[in-house]
Amino acid sequence: MRNVNRKSLLSVFLLLVSPFLRAQEIKLPAEVEKLSATAKEIVEVKMDGPMLRWASKFLSAEDPDEQKAAKLVQNLKSIYVRNFEFDKENAYSSTEVDSLRSQFGPPVWSRVVGVRSERDGENVDVYFKLENEKMAGIVIIAAERRELTFVNIVGPIEVDQLADLGGEFGIPRLKTKPSSSNPLAKVEKGDHK
Amino acid sequence: MNPPNEDMKHIDEFLKTALRREEAPPGFAEGILARVEQQPTVKPKEEHVPWFHLFSRPLVRWAAFATVFASLIAGSIHYRNVRREQAKGEAAKQQLMLALHIAGSKLQLARSKVNGIQTSQPDHERETNRSRSKS
């Protein structure tokens, strides 16, 4: 009888708590959402765990990229990507990007890369979420002259493997010098702002 | 030599004796029945009917037609569902690959920027950093 009571209490508690758990999902600020109206092209991909698992069933075992992708997503909980492409430069201001960045800070998120380039107008931020010293999520905010990209991947992820997939689809890989086994870790020290 | 009437009498007598009614010995009928039962029964020869003669009956014909028609419909529905599921899966796969590609390319952008900063760093500064990290 006592067990039944405990179970029912637990289920009631979970029911009450679940909306708050959902509320922890990252949402794009209203300022950023508004950019949809002015963007030339918008890409939005939102996939949760079961969807990822299902989609990965259709990945070919013969294609090396798809093989990599299948390996990469097998333990992921969700992927969210939003990409805005604009016709002209300066279609968005730093306020929108700052409102996006402000969601990610300590103690949950640590910024491992923060690049600000006045010359190219390309600013990139990479945040890691660590749980028990293990990678539990990554957020990438890339603000370019005609493009704004937000990526949020939840779950254990191999950053190098993910970067490898960036050079596929017929787009040439960015030739970078393999200066260390984990190039992202180097920036953590400098944290260019 | 006997006269012909005498001969006829003899024959008549003989026939009467031969054809006289006689009672069957006791147990005769039971014996006959027992022997009949012992003999293997001969089954009447079955007439061989080809299987397709079944369809000569209109009810069977209609039932067969309905079964084939229902199977065809069920098969086509199943096939369409499988195709639809496959198309959805392919679309989901494309989305997943696109998301990973965007994420990967932005990571590479970050990486290239970082490497660019490192290579443009003056030599003496890099040396200082290296010696600091060693200590």
JSON list of C-alpha atoms in Angstrom, two decimals, chain B residues 30-129:
[
{"chain": "B", "resi": 30, "resn": "GLU", "atom": "CA", "xyz": [-24.96, -67.72, -39.07]},
{"chain": "B", "resi": 31, "resn": "GLY", "atom": "CA", "xyz": [-22.09, -69.45, -40.86]},
{"chain": "B", "resi": 32, "resn": "ILE", "atom": "CA", "xyz": [-22.93, -67.74, -44.11]},
{"chain": "B", "resi": 33, "resn": "LEU", "atom": "CA", "xyz": [-23.18, -64.34, -42.41]},
{"chain": "B", "resi": 34, "resn": "ALA", "atom": "CA", "xyz": [-19.86, -64.90, -40.62]},
{"chain": "B", "resi": 35, "resn": "ARG", "atom": "CA", "xyz": [-18.13, -65.76, -43.93]},
{"chain": "B", "resi": 36, "resn": "VAL", "atom": "CA", "xyz": [-19.61, -62.68, -45.56]},
{"chain": "B", "resi": 37, "resn": "GLU", "atom": "CA", "xyz": [-18.28, -60.48, -42.80]},
{"chain": "B", "resi": 38, "resn": "GLN", "atom": "CA", "xyz": [-14.83, -62.03, -43.13]},
{"chain": "B", "resi": 39, "resn": "GLN", "atom": "CA", "xyz": [-14.61, -61.16, -46.80]},
{"chain": "B", "resi": 40, "resn": "PRO", "atom": "CA", "xyz": [-12.96, -57.77, -47.56]},
{"chain": "B", "resi": 41, "resn": "THR", "atom": "CA", "xyz": [-15.44, -55.12, -48.43]},
{"chain": "B", "resi": 42, "resn": "VAL", "atom": "CA", "xyz": [-15.01, -53.71, -51.87]},
{"chain": "B", "resi": 43, "resn": "LYS", "atom": "CA", "xyz": [-15.29, -49.94, -51.86]},
{"chain": "B", "resi": 44, "resn": "PRO", "atom": "CA", "xyz": [-17.19, -48.35, -54.64]},
{"chain": "B", "resi": 45, "resn": "LYS", "atom": "CA", "xyz": [-14.83, -46.69, -57.07]},
{"chain": "B", "resi": 46, "resn": "GLU", "atom": "CA", "xyz": [-14.53, -42.91, -56.35]},
{"chain": "B", "resi": 47, "resn": "GLU", "atom": "CA", "xyz": [-14.99, -40.59, -59.22]},
{"chain": "B", "resi": 48, "resn": "HIS", "atom": "CA", "xyz": [-11.90, -38.31, -59.65]},
{"chain": "B", "resi": 49, "resn": "VAL", "atom": "CA", "xyz": [-12.90, -34.64, -59.82]},
{"chain": "B", "resi": 50, "resn": "PRO", "atom": "CA", "xyz": [-10.26, -32.04, -60.89]},
{"chain": "B", "resi": 51, "resn": "TRP", "atom": "CA", "xyz": [-9.69, -29.22, -58.34]},
{"chain": "B", "resi": 52, "resn": "PHE", "atom": "CA", "xyz": [-10.72, -26.46, -60.68]},
{"chain": "B", "resi": 53, "resn": "HIS", "atom": "CA", "xyz": [-14.15, -27.99, -60.91]},
{"chain": "B", "resi": 54, "resn": "LEU", "atom": "CA", "xyz": [-14.64, -26.29, -57.53]},
{"chain": "B", "resi": 55, "resn": "PHE", "atom": "CA", "xyz": [-14.92, -23.02, -59.40]},
{"chain": "B", "resi": 56, "resn": "SER", "atom": "CA", "xyz": [-17.84, -24.29, -61.35]},
{"chain": "B", "resi": 57, "resn": "ARG", "atom": "CA", "xyz": [-19.87, -23.32, -58.31]},
{"chain": "B", "resi": 58, "resn": "PRO", "atom": "CA", "xyz": [-20.76, -19.60, -58.52]},
{"chain": "B", "resi": 59, "resn": "LEU", "atom": "CA", "xyz": [-20.40, -19.03, -54.77]},
{"chain": "B", "resi": 60, "resn": "VAL", "atom": "CA", "xyz": [-16.85, -20.40, -54.74]},
{"chain": "B", "resi": 61, "resn": "ARG", "atom": "CA", "xyz": [-16.03, -18.37, -57.83]},
{"chain": "B", "resi": 62, "resn": "TRP", "atom": "CA", "xyz": [-17.17, -15.15, -56.19]},
{"chain": "B", "resi": 63, "resn": "ALA", "atom": "CA", "xyz": [-15.38, -15.94, -52.96]},
{"chain": "B", "resi": 64, "resn": "ALA", "atom": "CA", "xyz": [-12.12, -16.54, -54.83]},
{"chain": "B", "resi": 65, "resn": "PHE", "atom": "CA", "xyz": [-12.52, -13.33, -56.80]},
{"chain": "B", "resi": 66, "resn": "ALA", "atom": "CA", "xyz": [-13.23, -11.36, -53.63]},
{"chain": "B", "resi": 67, "resn": "THR", "atom": "CA", "xyz": [-10.18, -12.85, -51.89]},
{"chain": "B", "resi": 68, "resn": "VAL", "atom": "CA", "xyz": [-7.86, -11.98, -54.78]},
{"chain": "B", "resi": 69, "resn": "PHE", "atom": "CA", "xyz": [-9.30, -8.46, -55.02]},
{"chain": "B", "resi": 70, "resn": "ALA", "atom": "CA", "xyz": [-8.98, -7.86, -51.25]},
{"chain": "B", "resi": 71, "resn": "SER", "atom": "CA", "xyz": [-5.38, -9.15, -51.29]},
{"chain": "B", "resi": 72, "resn": "LEU", "atom": "CA", "xyz": [-4.51, -6.84, -54.16]},
{"chain": "B", "resi": 73, "resn": "ILE", "atom": "CA", "xyz": [-5.97, -3.83, -52.36]},
{"chain": "B", "resi": 74, "resn": "ALA", "atom": "CA", "xyz": [-4.26, -4.73, -49.06]},
{"chain": "B", "resi": 75, "resn": "GLY", "atom": "CA", "xyz": [-0.97, -5.28, -50.88]},
{"chain": "B", "resi": 76, "resn": "SER", "atom": "CA", "xyz": [-1.11, -1.95, -52.69]},
{"chain": "B", "resi": 77, "resn": "ILE", "atom": "CA", "xyz": [-1.99, -0.11, -49.45]},
{"chain": "B", "resi": 78, "resn": "HIS", "atom": "CA", "xyz": [0.90, -1.78, -47.66]},
{"chain": "B", "resi": 79, "resn": "TYR", "atom": "CA", "xyz": [3.27, -0.98, -50.51]},
{"chain": "B", "resi": 80, "resn": "ARG", "atom": "CA", "xyz": [2.15, 2.65, -50.54]},
{"chain": "B", "resi": 81, "resn": "ASN", "atom": "CA", "xyz": [2.65, 2.90, -46.77]},
{"chain": "B", "resi": 82, "resn": "VAL", "atom": "CA", "xyz": [6.12, 1.41, -47.02]},
{"chain": "B", "resi": 83, "resn": "ARG", "atom": "CA", "xyz": [7.01, 3.87, -49.80]},
{"chain": "B", "resi": 84, "resn": "ARG", "atom": "CA", "xyz": [5.61, 6.79, -47.83]},
{"chain": "B", "resi": 85, "resn": "GLU", "atom": "CA", "xyz": [7.56, 5.75, -44.73]},
{"chain": "B", "resi": 86, "resn": "GLN", "atom": "CA", "xyz": [10.70, 5.40, -46.81]},
{"chain": "B", "resi": 87, "resn": "ALA", "atom": "CA", "xyz": [10.22, 8.85, -48.34]},
{"chain": "B", "resi": 88, "resn": "LYS", "atom": "CA", "xyz": [9.74, 10.36, -44.88]},
{"chain": "B", "resi": 89, "resn": "GLY", "atom": "CA", "xyz": [12.84, 8.56, -43.65]},
{"chain": "B", "resi": 90, "resn": "GLU", "atom": "CA", "xyz": [14.87, 9.81, -46.60]},
{"chain": "B", "resi": 91, "resn": "ALA", "atom": "CA", "xyz": [13.69, 13.36, -45.93]},
{"chain": "B", "resi": 92, "resn": "ALA", "atom": "CA", "xyz": [14.60, 13.03, -42.25]},
{"chain": "B", "resi": 93, "resn": "LYS", "atom": "CA", "xyz": [18.00, 11.68, -43.24]},
{"chain": "B", "resi": 94, "resn": "GLN", "atom": "CA", "xyz": [18.58, 14.63, -45.55]},
{"chain": "B", "resi": 95, "resn": "GLN", "atom": "CA", "xyz": [17.60, 17.02, -42.76]},
{"chain": "B", "resi": 96, "resn": "LEU", "atom": "CA", "xyz": [19.93, 15.28, -40.35]},
{"chain": "B", "resi": 97, "resn": "MET", "atom": "CA", "xyz": [22.83, 15.42, -42.79]},
{"chain": "B", "resi": 98, "resn": "LEU", "atom": "CA", "xyz": [22.11, 19.08, -43.51]},
{"chain": "B", "resi": 99, "resn": "ALA", "atom": "CA", "xyz": [22.05, 19.90, -39.79]},
{"chain": "B", "resi": 100, "resn": "LEU", "atom": "CA", "xyz": [25.32, 18.04, -39.21]},
{"chain": "B", "resi": 101, "resn": "HIS", "atom": "CA", "xyz": [26.89, 19.70, -42.22]},
{"chain": "B", "resi": 102, "resn": "ILE", "atom": "CA", "xyz": [25.93, 23.19, -41.04]},
{"chain": "B", "resi": 103, "resn": "ALA", "atom": "CA", "xyz": [27.13, 22.43, -37.51]},
{"chain": "B", "resi": 104, "resn": "GLY", "atom": "CA", "xyz": [30.35, 20.89, -38.82]},
{"chain": "B", "resi": 105, "resn": "SER", "atom": "CA", "xyz": [31.07, 23.74, -41.23]},
{"chain": "B", "resi": 106, "resn": "LYS", "atom": "CA", "xyz": [30.60, 26.34, -38.48]},
{"chain": "B", "resi": 107, "resn": "LEU", "atom": "CA", "xyz": [32.92, 24.38, -36.22]},
{"chain": "B", "resi": 108, "resn": "GLN", "atom": "CA", "xyz": [35.46, 24.34, -39.02]},
{"chain": "B", "resi": 109, "resn": "LEU", "atom": "CA", "xyz": [35.01, 28.08, -39.42]},
{"chain": "B", "resi": 110, "resn": "ALA", "atom": "CA", "xyz": [35.78, 28.52, -35.73]},
{"chain": "B", "resi": 111, "resn": "ARG", "atom": "CA", "xyz": [38.73, 26.20, -36.03]},
{"chain": "B", "resi": 112, "resn": "SER", "atom": "CA", "xyz": [40.14, 28.02, -39.05]},
{"chain": "B", "resi": 113, "resn": "LYS", "atom": "CA", "xyz": [39.77, 31.38, -37.31]},
{"chain": "B", "resi": 114, "resn": "VAL", "atom": "CA", "xyz": [41.58, 30.06, -34.26]},
{"chain": "B", "resi": 115, "resn": "ASN", "atom": "CA", "xyz": [44.36, 28.61, -36.38]},
{"chain": "B", "resi": 116, "resn": "GLY", "atom": "CA", "xyz": [44.55, 31.86, -38.32]},
{"chain": "B", "resi": 117, "resn": "ILE", "atom": "CA", "xyz": [45.00, 33.80, -35.10]},
{"chain": "B", "resi": 118, "resn": "GLN", "atom": "CA", "xyz": [47.66, 31.38, -33.95]},
{"chain": "B", "resi": 119, "resn": "THR", "atom": "CA", "xyz": [49.66, 31.60, -37.17]},
{"chain": "B", "resi": 120, "resn": "SER", "atom": "CA", "xyz": [49.45, 35.39, -37.28]},
{"chain": "B", "resi": 121, "resn": "GLN", "atom": "CA", "xyz": [50.74, 35.60, -33.71]},
{"chain": "B", "resi": 122, "resn": "PRO", "atom": "CA", "xyz": [54.31, 37.00, -33.64]},
{"chain": "B", "resi": 123, "resn": "ASP", "atom": "CA", "xyz": [57.06, 34.44, -33.14]},
{"chain": "B", "resi": 124, "resn": "HIS", "atom": "CA", "xyz": [58.40, 35.90, -29.91]},
{"chain": "B", "resi": 125, "resn": "GLU", "atom": "CA", "xyz": [54.88, 35.90, -28.44]},
{"chain": "B", "resi": 126, "resn": "ARG", "atom": "CA", "xyz": [54.39, 32.26, -29.39]},
{"chain": "B", "resi": 127, "resn": "GLU", "atom": "CA", "xyz": [57.74, 31.42, -27.78]},
{"chain": "B", "resi": 128, "resn": "THR", "atom": "CA", "xyz": [56.66, 33.18, -24.59]},
{"chain": "B", "resi": 129, "resn": "ASN", "atom": "CA", "xyz": [53.37, 31.28, -24.54]}
]
